[in-house]
XYZ file of C-alpha atoms in Angstrom:
250
model
C 8.748 -3.220 20.580
C 5.479 -1.200 20.939
C 4.795 1.712 18.778
C 4.317 3.952 21.950
C 7.917 3.061 23.096
C 9.235 3.970 19.680
C 7.439 7.378 19.734
C 9.115 8.218 23.065
C 12.493 7.818 21.425
C 11.493 9.775 18.441
C 10.602 12.668 20.926
C 13.870 12.290 22.702
C 15.836 12.525 19.522
C 13.819 15.494 18.323
C 15.075 17.457 21.306
C 18.596 16.275 20.945
C 18.714 17.143 17.260
C 17.795 20.793 18.041
C 20.442 21.147 20.955
C 23.078 18.671 21.629
C 24.828 19.289 24.844
C 25.943 17.544 27.968
C 23.919 17.772 31.265
C 25.627 20.075 33.805
C 24.927 20.566 37.377
C 22.849 23.215 38.765
C 24.668 26.334 39.763
C 24.060 29.879 40.816
C 26.560 31.024 38.229
C 25.536 31.332 34.616
C 28.502 30.865 32.070
C 27.701 32.506 28.850
C 29.902 32.476 25.696
C 29.516 33.367 22.084
C 28.917 30.279 20.029
C 31.527 30.238 17.239
C 30.262 27.129 15.445
C 27.982 26.847 12.346
C 24.268 26.246 12.002
C 23.228 24.079 9.061
C 19.543 23.663 8.177
C 18.543 21.117 5.645
C 22.114 20.855 4.390
C 22.450 24.789 3.899
C 24.541 27.135 6.102
C 22.176 29.543 7.956
C 23.058 33.119 8.311
C 21.022 34.413 11.266
C 22.640 37.886 11.557
C 22.300 37.551 15.307
C 24.604 36.047 17.987
C 24.194 32.469 19.250
C 25.264 31.748 22.738
C 26.427 28.805 24.643
C 25.050 28.982 28.237
C 26.137 26.381 30.751
C 26.799 23.860 28.032
C 23.653 24.380 26.093
C 23.405 26.311 22.759
C 20.657 28.916 22.562
C 19.533 30.300 19.121
C 17.248 33.334 18.761
C 13.894 31.899 17.853
C 12.787 34.734 15.436
C 16.103 34.565 13.480
C 15.887 30.807 13.320
C 12.160 30.748 12.192
C 12.754 33.286 9.537
C 15.724 31.439 8.346
C 13.506 28.485 7.686
C 11.033 30.618 5.703
C 8.492 30.557 8.648
C 6.549 33.259 10.490
C 6.683 34.189 14.090
C 4.438 36.269 16.317
C 3.837 37.182 19.973
C 0.633 37.512 21.845
C 1.362 39.538 24.875
C -1.962 38.991 26.397
C -1.276 35.374 27.329
C 2.588 35.441 26.584
C 2.275 32.985 23.736
C 4.790 32.618 20.824
C 3.284 31.409 17.610
C 5.437 29.806 14.939
C 4.016 29.085 11.551
C 5.866 27.288 8.823
C 4.678 25.900 5.512
C 5.415 22.139 5.501
C 4.172 21.160 2.110
C 6.056 22.024 -1.079
C 5.537 21.655 -4.762
C 7.579 18.848 -6.026
C 8.132 17.334 -9.466
C 9.228 13.656 -9.727
C 12.100 12.501 -11.972
C 11.601 8.849 -10.729
C 8.277 7.056 -10.363
C 6.679 3.623 -10.488
C 3.121 2.244 -10.049
C 1.293 -1.016 -9.405
C -2.390 -1.595 -9.203
C -5.022 -4.178 -8.411
C -8.795 -4.222 -9.064
C -9.440 -1.475 -6.527
C -6.397 0.661 -5.894
C -3.360 2.028 -7.666
C -0.168 2.657 -5.547
C 2.310 5.101 -7.022
C 5.759 6.115 -5.598
C 7.714 9.229 -6.611
C 11.043 10.831 -6.018
C 12.174 14.344 -6.887
C 15.701 13.037 -7.687
C 17.581 9.964 -8.317
C 20.737 11.080 -6.554
C 20.940 13.153 -3.479
C 23.779 14.869 -1.787
C 24.532 13.662 1.763
C 22.429 15.541 4.189
C 20.130 16.994 1.513
C 16.353 16.534 2.298
C 15.257 13.401 0.439
C 11.872 14.010 -1.225
C 10.122 10.667 -1.728
C 6.228 10.431 -1.601
C 3.599 7.804 -2.415
C -0.142 8.095 -3.481
C -2.841 5.345 -3.045
C -5.873 6.069 -5.220
C -9.198 4.392 -5.780
C -9.399 3.914 -9.530
C -12.864 2.515 -9.532
C -16.364 4.061 -9.576
C -17.197 2.262 -6.307
C -16.741 3.316 -2.594
C -14.419 1.108 -0.694
C -14.344 0.718 3.019
C -11.075 -0.856 4.129
C -9.139 -1.895 7.191
C -5.365 -1.411 7.470
C -2.586 -0.712 9.973
C -1.542 2.518 11.573
C 0.164 3.638 8.271
C -1.981 3.191 5.179
C 1.215 3.569 3.165
C 4.335 1.993 4.802
C 7.895 2.811 3.628
C 10.803 0.432 3.815
C 14.468 1.524 3.222
C 16.665 -1.193 1.899
C 20.429 -0.638 1.544
C 22.950 -2.239 -0.837
C 23.881 -4.685 1.812
C 20.261 -5.881 1.823
C 19.526 -4.517 5.283
C 15.828 -3.303 5.487
C 14.435 -0.892 7.902
C 10.683 -0.275 8.415
C 8.709 1.705 10.903
C 6.477 -0.423 13.147
C 2.886 -0.662 11.971
C 0.500 -2.047 14.648
C -3.186 -1.805 15.544
C -5.958 -1.488 12.934
C -7.653 1.545 11.394
C -10.425 2.014 8.840
C -10.790 4.283 5.853
C -13.327 5.056 3.284
C -12.401 5.746 -0.263
C -14.968 7.285 -2.470
C -14.561 6.900 -6.315
C -11.482 8.797 -7.272
C -10.182 9.509 -3.713
C -6.482 9.637 -3.056
C -4.238 9.351 0.047
C -0.752 10.798 -0.041
C 2.182 10.048 2.239
C 5.654 11.446 2.517
C 8.774 9.582 3.521
C 9.582 11.469 6.797
C 12.904 12.378 8.295
C 12.181 10.041 11.279
C 12.305 7.069 8.870
C 16.159 7.751 8.347
C 16.558 7.974 12.146
C 14.834 4.602 12.599
C 17.083 3.143 9.812
C 20.187 4.345 11.681
C 18.853 3.046 14.920
C 17.958 -0.288 13.511
C 21.338 -0.623 11.581
C 23.147 -0.033 14.829
C 20.724 -2.378 16.865
C 19.824 0.360 19.353
C 16.141 0.387 19.489
C 15.964 -2.004 22.416
C 18.984 -0.802 24.321
C 18.029 2.395 26.308
C 21.487 3.041 27.604
C 23.254 2.609 24.409
C 20.697 4.621 22.506
C 21.180 7.597 24.850
C 24.976 7.449 24.406
C 24.462 7.202 20.717
C 22.235 10.247 20.468
C 24.494 12.303 22.571
C 27.491 11.808 20.390
C 26.140 10.996 16.941
C 26.484 13.494 14.112
C 23.352 13.917 12.061
C 21.645 10.771 13.241
C 18.522 11.373 11.192
C 20.439 11.681 7.846
C 20.667 8.684 5.557
C 24.375 7.605 5.105
C 26.034 7.618 1.746
C 25.128 4.633 -0.457
C 22.568 3.118 -2.749
C 19.063 2.407 -1.524
C 15.729 0.955 -2.657
C 12.689 2.788 -1.255
C 9.602 0.672 -1.135
C 6.082 1.916 -0.559
C 3.553 -0.776 0.595
C -0.128 -0.899 1.255
C -1.812 -3.794 3.024
C -5.641 -3.612 3.330
C -8.720 -5.850 3.625
C -12.410 -5.120 3.193
C -13.811 -7.091 6.130
C -12.360 -6.012 9.498
C -12.306 -9.668 10.598
C -10.761 -10.975 7.451
C -7.128 -10.158 8.041
C -6.092 -13.336 6.441
C -7.644 -12.132 3.279
C -5.577 -8.990 3.046
C -4.436 -7.559 -0.189
C -0.944 -6.133 -0.711
C 0.356 -3.462 -3.171
C 4.076 -2.874 -3.098
C 6.190 -0.651 -5.487
C 9.933 0.445 -5.315
C 12.340 3.017 -6.720
C 16.065 3.236 -6.406
C 17.807 6.342 -4.950
C 21.528 7.195 -4.132
C 23.201 9.401 -1.575
C 26.537 10.757 -2.559
């Protein structure tokens, strides 16, 4: 499957994760009701202090209340009717689990802020590739310089596709950091259910699935992998660094 096709489905899911609703026929009548359900953000119940409405089968959340509940900032430019939402994505994290592997040029380190996560809690796993030499390295690699693999206790392994070829330059002491993203858990669930190649089944799954981008309860091995080569033509001489940590979802 091409990376472009996968990105298309990631975009489809992103929309469905925000609002999950059935399509309704166009009508001159608008049916509006107070939404009496709950809004949970990153496994915490959100209190917006504003009404949420269901309008013709779609749920509408006030954007200012939603943004502020996610510790973001919102502003409005009336001159061109543009809404600006700013949210700090990075956070300070301390690891309780870590491991490291290195070769003559690079060191690959993987971290997790916890060994055990509650179901639905944001999983904080990240990795760092660093040049531990005094030399400059020009390397070729795939789309993802650091690739993550999620392996469950049944031995099923899910990895995002990593095609094409890119180039990076590492000066002495340079580092590259990568975070295990929420979409990796979506890809795991889609792969586990054999849905990536079945468009109709995928749409049906996304319409009815509850928390499809959340990692199910169980024990997992999270692996960070870097594959690189110095000569852009010498793929067969690629070097690989791979390191893993165990995490559990309860």
